[in-house]
mmCIF file of C-alpha atoms in Angstrom:
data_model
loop_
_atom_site.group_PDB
_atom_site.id
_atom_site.type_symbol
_atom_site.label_atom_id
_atom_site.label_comp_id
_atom_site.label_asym_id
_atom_site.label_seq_id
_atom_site.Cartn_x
_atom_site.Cartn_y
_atom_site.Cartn_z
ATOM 1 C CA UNK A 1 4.444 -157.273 56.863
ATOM 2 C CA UNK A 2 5.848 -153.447 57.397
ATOM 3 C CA UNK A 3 9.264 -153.027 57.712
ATOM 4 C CA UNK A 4 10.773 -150.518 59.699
ATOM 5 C CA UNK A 5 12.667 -147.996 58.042
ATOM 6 C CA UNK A 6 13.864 -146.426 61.037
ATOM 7 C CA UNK A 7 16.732 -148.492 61.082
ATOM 8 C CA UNK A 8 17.798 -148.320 57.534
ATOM 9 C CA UNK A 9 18.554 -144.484 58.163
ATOM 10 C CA UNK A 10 21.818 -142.517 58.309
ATOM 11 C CA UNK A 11 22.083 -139.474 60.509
ATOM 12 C CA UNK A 12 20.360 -137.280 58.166
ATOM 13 C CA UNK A 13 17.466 -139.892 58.733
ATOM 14 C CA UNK A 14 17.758 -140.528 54.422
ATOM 15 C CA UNK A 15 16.897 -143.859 53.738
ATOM 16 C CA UNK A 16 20.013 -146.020 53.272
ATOM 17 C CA UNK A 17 18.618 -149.282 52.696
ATOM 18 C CA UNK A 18 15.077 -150.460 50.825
ATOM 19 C CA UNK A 19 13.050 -153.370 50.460
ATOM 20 C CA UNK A 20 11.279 -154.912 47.402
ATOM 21 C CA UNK A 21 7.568 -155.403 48.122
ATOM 22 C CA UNK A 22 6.295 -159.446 48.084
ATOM 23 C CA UNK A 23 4.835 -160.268 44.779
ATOM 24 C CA UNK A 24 2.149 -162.205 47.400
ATOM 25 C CA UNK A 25 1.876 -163.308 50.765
ATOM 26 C CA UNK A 26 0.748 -166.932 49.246
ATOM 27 C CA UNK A 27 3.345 -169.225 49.448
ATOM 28 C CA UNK A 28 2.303 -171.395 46.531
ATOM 29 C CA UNK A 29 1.679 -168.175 44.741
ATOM 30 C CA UNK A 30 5.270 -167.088 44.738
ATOM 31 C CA UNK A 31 6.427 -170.278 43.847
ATOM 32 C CA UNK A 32 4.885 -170.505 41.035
ATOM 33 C CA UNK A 33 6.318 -167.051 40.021
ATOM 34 C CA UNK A 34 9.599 -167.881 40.618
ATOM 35 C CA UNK A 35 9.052 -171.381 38.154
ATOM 36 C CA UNK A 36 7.494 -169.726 35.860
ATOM 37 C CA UNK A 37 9.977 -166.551 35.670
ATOM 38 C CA UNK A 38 13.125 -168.845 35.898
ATOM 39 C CA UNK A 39 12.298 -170.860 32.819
ATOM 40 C CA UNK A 40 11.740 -167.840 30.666
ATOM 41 C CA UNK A 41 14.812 -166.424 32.324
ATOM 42 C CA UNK A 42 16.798 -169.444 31.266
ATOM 43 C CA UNK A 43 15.256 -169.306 28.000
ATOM 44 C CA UNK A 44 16.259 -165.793 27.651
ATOM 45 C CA UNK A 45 19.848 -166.203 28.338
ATOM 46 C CA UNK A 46 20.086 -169.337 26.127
ATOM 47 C CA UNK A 47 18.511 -168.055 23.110
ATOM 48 C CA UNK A 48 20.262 -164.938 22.977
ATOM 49 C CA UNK A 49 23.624 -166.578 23.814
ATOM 50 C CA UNK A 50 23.392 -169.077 20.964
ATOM 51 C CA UNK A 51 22.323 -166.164 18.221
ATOM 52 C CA UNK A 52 25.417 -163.976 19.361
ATOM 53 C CA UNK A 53 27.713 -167.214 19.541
ATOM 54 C CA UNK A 54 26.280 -168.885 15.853
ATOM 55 C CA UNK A 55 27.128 -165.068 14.644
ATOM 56 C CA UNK A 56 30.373 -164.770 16.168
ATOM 57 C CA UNK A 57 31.368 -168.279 15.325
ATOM 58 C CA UNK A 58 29.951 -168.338 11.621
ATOM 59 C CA UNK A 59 31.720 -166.224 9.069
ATOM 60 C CA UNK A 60 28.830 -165.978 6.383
ATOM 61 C CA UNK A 61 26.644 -164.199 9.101
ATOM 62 C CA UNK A 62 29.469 -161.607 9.744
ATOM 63 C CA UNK A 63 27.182 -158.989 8.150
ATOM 64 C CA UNK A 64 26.031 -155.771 9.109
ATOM 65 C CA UNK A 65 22.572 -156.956 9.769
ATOM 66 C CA UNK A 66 23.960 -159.954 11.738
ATOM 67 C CA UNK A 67 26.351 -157.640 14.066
ATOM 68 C CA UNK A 68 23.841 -155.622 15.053
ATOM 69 C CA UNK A 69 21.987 -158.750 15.646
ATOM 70 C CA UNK A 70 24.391 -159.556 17.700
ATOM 71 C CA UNK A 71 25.022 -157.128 19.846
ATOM 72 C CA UNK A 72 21.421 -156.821 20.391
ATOM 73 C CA UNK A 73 21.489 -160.397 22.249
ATOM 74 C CA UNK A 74 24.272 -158.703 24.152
ATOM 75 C CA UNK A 75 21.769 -156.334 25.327
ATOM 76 C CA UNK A 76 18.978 -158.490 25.890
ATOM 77 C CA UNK A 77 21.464 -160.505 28.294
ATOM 78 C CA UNK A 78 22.635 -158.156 29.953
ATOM 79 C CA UNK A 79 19.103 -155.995 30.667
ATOM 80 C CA UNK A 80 17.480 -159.251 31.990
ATOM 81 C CA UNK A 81 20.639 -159.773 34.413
ATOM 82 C CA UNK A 82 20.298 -156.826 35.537
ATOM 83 C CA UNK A 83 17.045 -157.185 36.760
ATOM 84 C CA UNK A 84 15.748 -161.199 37.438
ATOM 85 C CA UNK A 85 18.381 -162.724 39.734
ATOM 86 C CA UNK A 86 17.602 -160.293 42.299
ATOM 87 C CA UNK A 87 13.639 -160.419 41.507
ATOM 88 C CA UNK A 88 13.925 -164.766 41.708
ATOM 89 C CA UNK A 89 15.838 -164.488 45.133
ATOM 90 C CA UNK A 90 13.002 -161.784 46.516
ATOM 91 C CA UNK A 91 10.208 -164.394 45.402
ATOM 92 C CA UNK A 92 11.543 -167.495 47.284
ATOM 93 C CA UNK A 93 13.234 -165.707 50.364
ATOM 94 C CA UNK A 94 12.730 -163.065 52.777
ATOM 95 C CA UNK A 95 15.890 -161.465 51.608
ATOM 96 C CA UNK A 96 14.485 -158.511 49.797
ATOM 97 C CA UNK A 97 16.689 -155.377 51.196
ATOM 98 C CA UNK A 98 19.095 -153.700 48.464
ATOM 99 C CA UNK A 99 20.979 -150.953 49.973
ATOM 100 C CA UNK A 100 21.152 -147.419 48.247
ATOM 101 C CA UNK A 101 24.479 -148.044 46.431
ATOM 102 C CA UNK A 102 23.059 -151.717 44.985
ATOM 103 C CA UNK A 103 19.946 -149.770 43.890
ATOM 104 C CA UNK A 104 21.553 -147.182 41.955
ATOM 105 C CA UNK A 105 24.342 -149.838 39.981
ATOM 106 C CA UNK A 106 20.938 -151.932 39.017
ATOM 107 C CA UNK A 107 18.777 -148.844 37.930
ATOM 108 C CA UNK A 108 22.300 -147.287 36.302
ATOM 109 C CA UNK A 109 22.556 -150.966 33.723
ATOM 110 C CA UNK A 110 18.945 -151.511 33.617
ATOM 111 C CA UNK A 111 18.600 -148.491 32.290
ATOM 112 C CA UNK A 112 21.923 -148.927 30.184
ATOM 113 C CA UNK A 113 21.197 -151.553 28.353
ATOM 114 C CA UNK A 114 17.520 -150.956 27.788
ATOM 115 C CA UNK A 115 18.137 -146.942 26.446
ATOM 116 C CA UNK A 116 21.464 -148.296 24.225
ATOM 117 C CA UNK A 117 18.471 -151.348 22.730
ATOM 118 C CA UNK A 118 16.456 -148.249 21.965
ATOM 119 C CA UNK A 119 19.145 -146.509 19.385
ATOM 120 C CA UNK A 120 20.218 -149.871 18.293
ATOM 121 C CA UNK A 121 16.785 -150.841 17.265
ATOM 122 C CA UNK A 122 17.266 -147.942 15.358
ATOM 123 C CA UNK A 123 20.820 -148.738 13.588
ATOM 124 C CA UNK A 124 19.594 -152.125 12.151
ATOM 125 C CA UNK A 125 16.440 -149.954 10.421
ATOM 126 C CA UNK A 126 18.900 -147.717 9.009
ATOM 127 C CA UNK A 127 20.577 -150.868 8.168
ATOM 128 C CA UNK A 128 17.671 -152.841 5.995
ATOM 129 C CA UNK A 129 16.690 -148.794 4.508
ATOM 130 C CA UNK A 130 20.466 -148.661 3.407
ATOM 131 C CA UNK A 131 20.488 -152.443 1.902
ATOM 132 C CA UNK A 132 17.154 -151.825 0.001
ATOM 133 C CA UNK A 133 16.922 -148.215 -0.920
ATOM 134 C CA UNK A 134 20.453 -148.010 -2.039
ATOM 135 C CA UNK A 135 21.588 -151.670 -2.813
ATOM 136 C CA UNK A 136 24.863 -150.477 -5.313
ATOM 137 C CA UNK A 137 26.315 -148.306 -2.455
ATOM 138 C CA UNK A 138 25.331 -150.869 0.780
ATOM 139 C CA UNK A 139 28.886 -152.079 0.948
ATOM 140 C CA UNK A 140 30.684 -148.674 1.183
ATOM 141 C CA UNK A 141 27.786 -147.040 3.412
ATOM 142 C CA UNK A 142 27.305 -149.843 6.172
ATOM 143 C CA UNK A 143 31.217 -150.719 5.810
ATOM 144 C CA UNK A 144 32.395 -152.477 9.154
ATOM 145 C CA UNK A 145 33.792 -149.173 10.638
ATOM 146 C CA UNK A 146 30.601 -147.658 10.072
ATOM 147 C CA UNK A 147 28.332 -150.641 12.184
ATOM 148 C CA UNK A 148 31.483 -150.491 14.716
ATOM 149 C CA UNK A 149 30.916 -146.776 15.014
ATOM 150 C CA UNK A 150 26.629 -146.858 15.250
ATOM 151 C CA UNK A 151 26.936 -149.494 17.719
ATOM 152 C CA UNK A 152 29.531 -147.490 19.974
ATOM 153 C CA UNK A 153 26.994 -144.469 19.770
ATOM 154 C CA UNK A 154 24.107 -146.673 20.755
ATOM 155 C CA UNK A 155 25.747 -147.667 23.654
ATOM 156 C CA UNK A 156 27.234 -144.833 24.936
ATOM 157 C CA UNK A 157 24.555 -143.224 24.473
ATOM 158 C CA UNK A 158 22.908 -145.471 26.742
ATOM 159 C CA UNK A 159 26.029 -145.446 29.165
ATOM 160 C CA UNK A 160 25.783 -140.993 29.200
ATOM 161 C CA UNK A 161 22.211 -140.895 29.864
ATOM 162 C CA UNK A 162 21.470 -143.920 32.645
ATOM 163 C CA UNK A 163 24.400 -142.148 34.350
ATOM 164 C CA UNK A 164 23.409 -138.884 34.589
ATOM 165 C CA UNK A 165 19.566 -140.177 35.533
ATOM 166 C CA UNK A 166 20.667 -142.533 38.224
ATOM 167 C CA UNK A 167 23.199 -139.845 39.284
ATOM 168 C CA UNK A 168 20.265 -137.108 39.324
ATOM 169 C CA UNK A 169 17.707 -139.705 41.216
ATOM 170 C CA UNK A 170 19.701 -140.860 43.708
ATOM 171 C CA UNK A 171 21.111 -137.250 44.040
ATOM 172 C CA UNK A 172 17.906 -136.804 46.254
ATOM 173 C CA UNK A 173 17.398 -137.628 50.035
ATOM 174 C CA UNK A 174 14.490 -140.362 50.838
ATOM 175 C CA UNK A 175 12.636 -139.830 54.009
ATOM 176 C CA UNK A 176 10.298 -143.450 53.223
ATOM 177 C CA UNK A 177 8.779 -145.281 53.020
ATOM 178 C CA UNK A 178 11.573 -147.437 52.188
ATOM 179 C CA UNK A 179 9.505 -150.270 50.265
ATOM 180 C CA UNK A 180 9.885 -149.803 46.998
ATOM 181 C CA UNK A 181 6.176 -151.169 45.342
ATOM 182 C CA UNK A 182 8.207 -152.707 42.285
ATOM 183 C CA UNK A 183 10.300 -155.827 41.739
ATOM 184 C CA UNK A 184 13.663 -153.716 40.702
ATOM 185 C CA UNK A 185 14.535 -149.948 41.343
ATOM 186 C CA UNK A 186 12.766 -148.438 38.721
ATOM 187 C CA UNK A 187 12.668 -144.444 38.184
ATOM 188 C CA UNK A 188 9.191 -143.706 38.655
ATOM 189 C CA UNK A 189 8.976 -146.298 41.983
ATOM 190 C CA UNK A 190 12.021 -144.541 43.151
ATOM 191 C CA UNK A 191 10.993 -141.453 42.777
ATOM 192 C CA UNK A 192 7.688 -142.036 44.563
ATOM 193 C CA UNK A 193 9.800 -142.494 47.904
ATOM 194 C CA UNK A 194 11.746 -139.473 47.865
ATOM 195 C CA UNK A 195 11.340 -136.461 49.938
ATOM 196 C CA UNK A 196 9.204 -133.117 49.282
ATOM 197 C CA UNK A 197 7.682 -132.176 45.942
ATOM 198 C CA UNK A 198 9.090 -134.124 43.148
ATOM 199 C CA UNK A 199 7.462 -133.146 40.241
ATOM 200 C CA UNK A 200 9.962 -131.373 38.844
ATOM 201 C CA UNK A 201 11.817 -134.340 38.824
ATOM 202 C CA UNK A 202 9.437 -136.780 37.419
ATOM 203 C CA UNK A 203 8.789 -133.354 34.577
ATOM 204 C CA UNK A 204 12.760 -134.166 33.866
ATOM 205 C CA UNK A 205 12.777 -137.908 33.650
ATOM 206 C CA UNK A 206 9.593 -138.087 31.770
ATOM 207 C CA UNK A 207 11.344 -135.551 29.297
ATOM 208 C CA UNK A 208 14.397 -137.927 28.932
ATOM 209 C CA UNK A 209 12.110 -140.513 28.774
ATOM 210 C CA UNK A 210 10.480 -139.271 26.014
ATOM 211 C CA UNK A 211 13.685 -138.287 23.963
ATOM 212 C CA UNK A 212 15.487 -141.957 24.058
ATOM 213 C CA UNK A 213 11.786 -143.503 23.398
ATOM 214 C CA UNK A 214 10.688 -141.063 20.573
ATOM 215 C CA UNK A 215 13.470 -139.879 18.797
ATOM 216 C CA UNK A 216 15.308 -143.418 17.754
ATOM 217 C CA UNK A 217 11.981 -144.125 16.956
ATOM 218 C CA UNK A 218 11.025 -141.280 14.739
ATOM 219 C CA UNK A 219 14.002 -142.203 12.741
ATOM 220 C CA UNK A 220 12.594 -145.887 12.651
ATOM 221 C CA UNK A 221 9.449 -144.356 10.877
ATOM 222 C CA UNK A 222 11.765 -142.777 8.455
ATOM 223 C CA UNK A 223 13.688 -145.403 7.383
ATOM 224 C CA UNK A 224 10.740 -147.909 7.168
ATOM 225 C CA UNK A 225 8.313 -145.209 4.744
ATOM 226 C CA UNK A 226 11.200 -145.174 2.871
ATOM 227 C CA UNK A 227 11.724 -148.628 2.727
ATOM 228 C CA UNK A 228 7.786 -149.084 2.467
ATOM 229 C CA UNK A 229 7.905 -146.002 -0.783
ATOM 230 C CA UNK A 230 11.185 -148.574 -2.499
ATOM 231 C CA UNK A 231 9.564 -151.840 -2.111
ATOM 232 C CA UNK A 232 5.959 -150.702 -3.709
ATOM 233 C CA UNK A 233 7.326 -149.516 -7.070
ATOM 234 C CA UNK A 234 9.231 -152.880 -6.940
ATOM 235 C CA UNK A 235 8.437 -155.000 -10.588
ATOM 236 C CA UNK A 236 9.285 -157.879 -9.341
ATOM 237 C CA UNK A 237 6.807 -159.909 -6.384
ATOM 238 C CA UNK A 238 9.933 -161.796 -5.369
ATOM 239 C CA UNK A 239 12.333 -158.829 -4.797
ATOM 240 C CA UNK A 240 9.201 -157.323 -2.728
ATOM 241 C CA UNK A 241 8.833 -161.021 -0.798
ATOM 242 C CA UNK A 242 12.459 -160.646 -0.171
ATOM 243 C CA UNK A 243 12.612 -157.591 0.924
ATOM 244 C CA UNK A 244 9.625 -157.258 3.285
ATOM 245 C CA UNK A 245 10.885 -160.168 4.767
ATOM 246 C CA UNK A 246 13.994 -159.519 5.751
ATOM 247 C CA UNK A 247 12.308 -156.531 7.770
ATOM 248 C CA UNK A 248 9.362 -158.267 9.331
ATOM 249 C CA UNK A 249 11.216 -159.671 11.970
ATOM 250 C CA UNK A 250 12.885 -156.522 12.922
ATOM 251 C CA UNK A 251 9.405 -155.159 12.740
ATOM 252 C CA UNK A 252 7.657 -156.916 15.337
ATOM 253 C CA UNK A 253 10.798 -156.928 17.812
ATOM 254 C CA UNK A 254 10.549 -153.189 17.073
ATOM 255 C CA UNK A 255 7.186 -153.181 17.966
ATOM 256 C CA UNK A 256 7.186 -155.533 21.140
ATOM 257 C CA UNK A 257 9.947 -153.038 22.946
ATOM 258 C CA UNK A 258 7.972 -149.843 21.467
ATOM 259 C CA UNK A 259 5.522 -150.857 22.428
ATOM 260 C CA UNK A 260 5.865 -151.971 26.468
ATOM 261 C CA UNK A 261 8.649 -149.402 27.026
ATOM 262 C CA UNK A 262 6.127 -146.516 25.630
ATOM 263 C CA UNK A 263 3.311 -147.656 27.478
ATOM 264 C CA UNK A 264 5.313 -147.660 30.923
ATOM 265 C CA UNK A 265 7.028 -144.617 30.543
ATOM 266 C CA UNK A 266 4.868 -142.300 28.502
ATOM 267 C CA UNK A 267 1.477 -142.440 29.428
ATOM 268 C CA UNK A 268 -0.279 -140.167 32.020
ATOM 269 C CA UNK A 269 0.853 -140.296 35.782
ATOM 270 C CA UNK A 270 -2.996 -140.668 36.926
ATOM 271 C CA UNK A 271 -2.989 -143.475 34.758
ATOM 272 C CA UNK A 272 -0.100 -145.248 36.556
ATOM 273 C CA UNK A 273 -1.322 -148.387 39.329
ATOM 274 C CA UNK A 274 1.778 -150.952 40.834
ATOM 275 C CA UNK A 275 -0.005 -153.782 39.519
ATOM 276 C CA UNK A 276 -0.420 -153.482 35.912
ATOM 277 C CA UNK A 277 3.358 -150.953 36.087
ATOM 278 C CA UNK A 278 4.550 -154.823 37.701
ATOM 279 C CA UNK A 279 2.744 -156.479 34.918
ATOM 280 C CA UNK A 280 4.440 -154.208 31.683
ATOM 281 C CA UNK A 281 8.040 -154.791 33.164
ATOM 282 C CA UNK A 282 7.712 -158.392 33.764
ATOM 283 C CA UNK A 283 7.076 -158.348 29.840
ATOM 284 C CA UNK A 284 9.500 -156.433 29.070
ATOM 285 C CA UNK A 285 12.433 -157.646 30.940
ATOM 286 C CA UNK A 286 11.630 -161.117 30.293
ATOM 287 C CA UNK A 287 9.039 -162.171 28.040
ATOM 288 C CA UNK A 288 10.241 -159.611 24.924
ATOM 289 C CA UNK A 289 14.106 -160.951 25.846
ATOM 290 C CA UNK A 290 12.741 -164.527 25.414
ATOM 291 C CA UNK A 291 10.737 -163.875 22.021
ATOM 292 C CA UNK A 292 13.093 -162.010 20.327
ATOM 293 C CA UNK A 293 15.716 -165.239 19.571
ATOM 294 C CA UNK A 294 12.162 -167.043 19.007
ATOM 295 C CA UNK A 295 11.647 -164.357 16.186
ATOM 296 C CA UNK A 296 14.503 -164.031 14.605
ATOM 297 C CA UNK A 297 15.089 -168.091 14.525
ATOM 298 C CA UNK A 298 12.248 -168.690 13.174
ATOM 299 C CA UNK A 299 12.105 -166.415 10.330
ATOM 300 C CA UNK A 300 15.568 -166.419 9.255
ATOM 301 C CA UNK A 301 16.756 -169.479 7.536
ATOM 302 C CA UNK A 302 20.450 -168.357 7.980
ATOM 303 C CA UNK A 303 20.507 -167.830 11.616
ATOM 304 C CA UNK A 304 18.408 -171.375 12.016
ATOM 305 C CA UNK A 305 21.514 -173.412 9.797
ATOM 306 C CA UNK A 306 23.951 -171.679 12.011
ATOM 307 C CA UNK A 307 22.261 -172.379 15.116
ATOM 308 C CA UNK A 308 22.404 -175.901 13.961
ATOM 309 C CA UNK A 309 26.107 -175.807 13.421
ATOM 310 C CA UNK A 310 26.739 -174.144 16.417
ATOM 311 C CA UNK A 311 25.094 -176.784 18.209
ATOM 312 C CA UNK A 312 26.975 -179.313 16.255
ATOM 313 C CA UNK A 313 24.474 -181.148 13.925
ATOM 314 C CA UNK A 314 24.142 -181.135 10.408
ATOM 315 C CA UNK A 315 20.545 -179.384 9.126
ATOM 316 C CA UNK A 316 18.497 -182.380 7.557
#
């Protein structure tokens, strides 16, 4: 069903007011959606809560590795809040309007959280190069100042640049439609309902796009062929075991968020369609947030004995 944007205008006829389109007009359809997004959801939020609390709460884990662990959970909280209450309540009601303002404060921490994740992801390589490259001067390098200092440049980084893009965006007037083909405000859905020739626009968001994707991980390359050059002229198989796993799960959280986030933002306009664009967030707003306490659990014996304590039983 259309909705008429005629009365979601101000008297400079911009659009004040938008509307999420339906995932599907089958009943049973969104339903199952919403079940099947609420579970990861709650799996999300309970994974990553019980990593940052069994760090928090456990002093062996307070690390550098683990505080950057950490504080990615925060992230991963925070990014899916940002984005799945609103997308659960447009599945099971007809409630989908977000006015201009609510629009803006969801693209400004979506895009927060997930551009701060970006140079984090970043800090804990530099971490694991620092720890195996240049073991004798770890404790002086990554000393708790420094972690404090790389995590408060991670995130406001993130803070400087999702406010000055949400600020630029919605700096723009919208003449409609007002339906916004996504299930959050997004940049390039947004940007698809504003007035005129935008191109120069979407030139200047793909560019800062581009910058907060490649250049955090450029210098996750780096520190990884370093790590890669250390751990081959190793002598001994067990320092190498050690050390390549203490990175793997890093690796593959690395390349799960890479990997969606450069697919969605970096490939070719033409190449763009709503479904599959629907079908990359969905993964990485909730299915990467759910996997990554999965990950790190399940290869790290020290955060699964201090989930155990946190949950208040003794590992077997």
């Amino acid at each position: 069903m259309s909705i008429n944007c005629s009365l979601w205008r101000d008297n400079s006829m911009s659009v004040k007011h938008f509307a999420f389109t339906k995932f599907s007009e089958v009943t049973e359809q969104c339903f199952l959606f919403f079940t099947l997004i609420l579970l990861m959801f709650l799996a999300s939020l309970t994974g990553n809560a019980l990593i940052a609390l069994a760090i928090w709460t456990n002093p062996v884990l307070h690390t550098p590795m683990y505080f950057f662990l950490a504080n990615l959970s925060l992230l991963e909280i925070g990014y899916t809040c940002s984005v799945i209450p609103k997308m659960l309540q447009s599945l099971v009601s007809e409630a989908r309007g977000i006015s201009r303002e609510g629009c803006a404060t969801q693209m400004f921490f979506f895009a927060l959280f997930g551009i701060s994740e970006c140079y984090l992801l970043a800090a804990m390589a530099f971490d694991r190069y620092t720890a195996i490259c240049s073991p004798l001067h770890y404790v002086t390098r990554m000393s708790r100042g420094v972690c404090v200092h790389l995590a408060m440049i991670s995130w406001g980084v993130g803070c400087i640049v999702s406010l000055g893009q949400t600020n630029y965006i919605f700096s723009l007037d919208f003449c409609g439609p007002c339906e916004i083909d996504h299930f959050f405000c997004d940049l390039p859905p947004i940007l698809a309902l504003a007035c005129g020739d935008t191109s120069h626009n979407e030139a200047a968001v793909f560019v800062v796009a581009t910058l907060c994707i490649s250049s955090p991980f450029l210098l996750i390359v780096a520190s990884y062929g370093r790590i890669l050059a250390a751990v081959l002229i190793m002598s001994s198989p067990e320092g190498r075991r050690k050390a390549l796993s203490t990175c793997s799960s890093h690796l593959l959280v690395v390349t799960l968020f890479y990997g969606s986030a450069s697919v969605s933002y970096l490939r070719p306009k033409t190449s763009h369609s709503p479904g599959v664009d629907k079908l990359l967030a969905l993964f990485y707003t909730v299915v990467t947030s759910m996997l990554n306490p999965i990950i790190y659990s399940l290869r790290n014996k020290e955060v699964k004995t201090a989930l155990w304590r946190t949950l208040g039983k003794k590992k077997l």
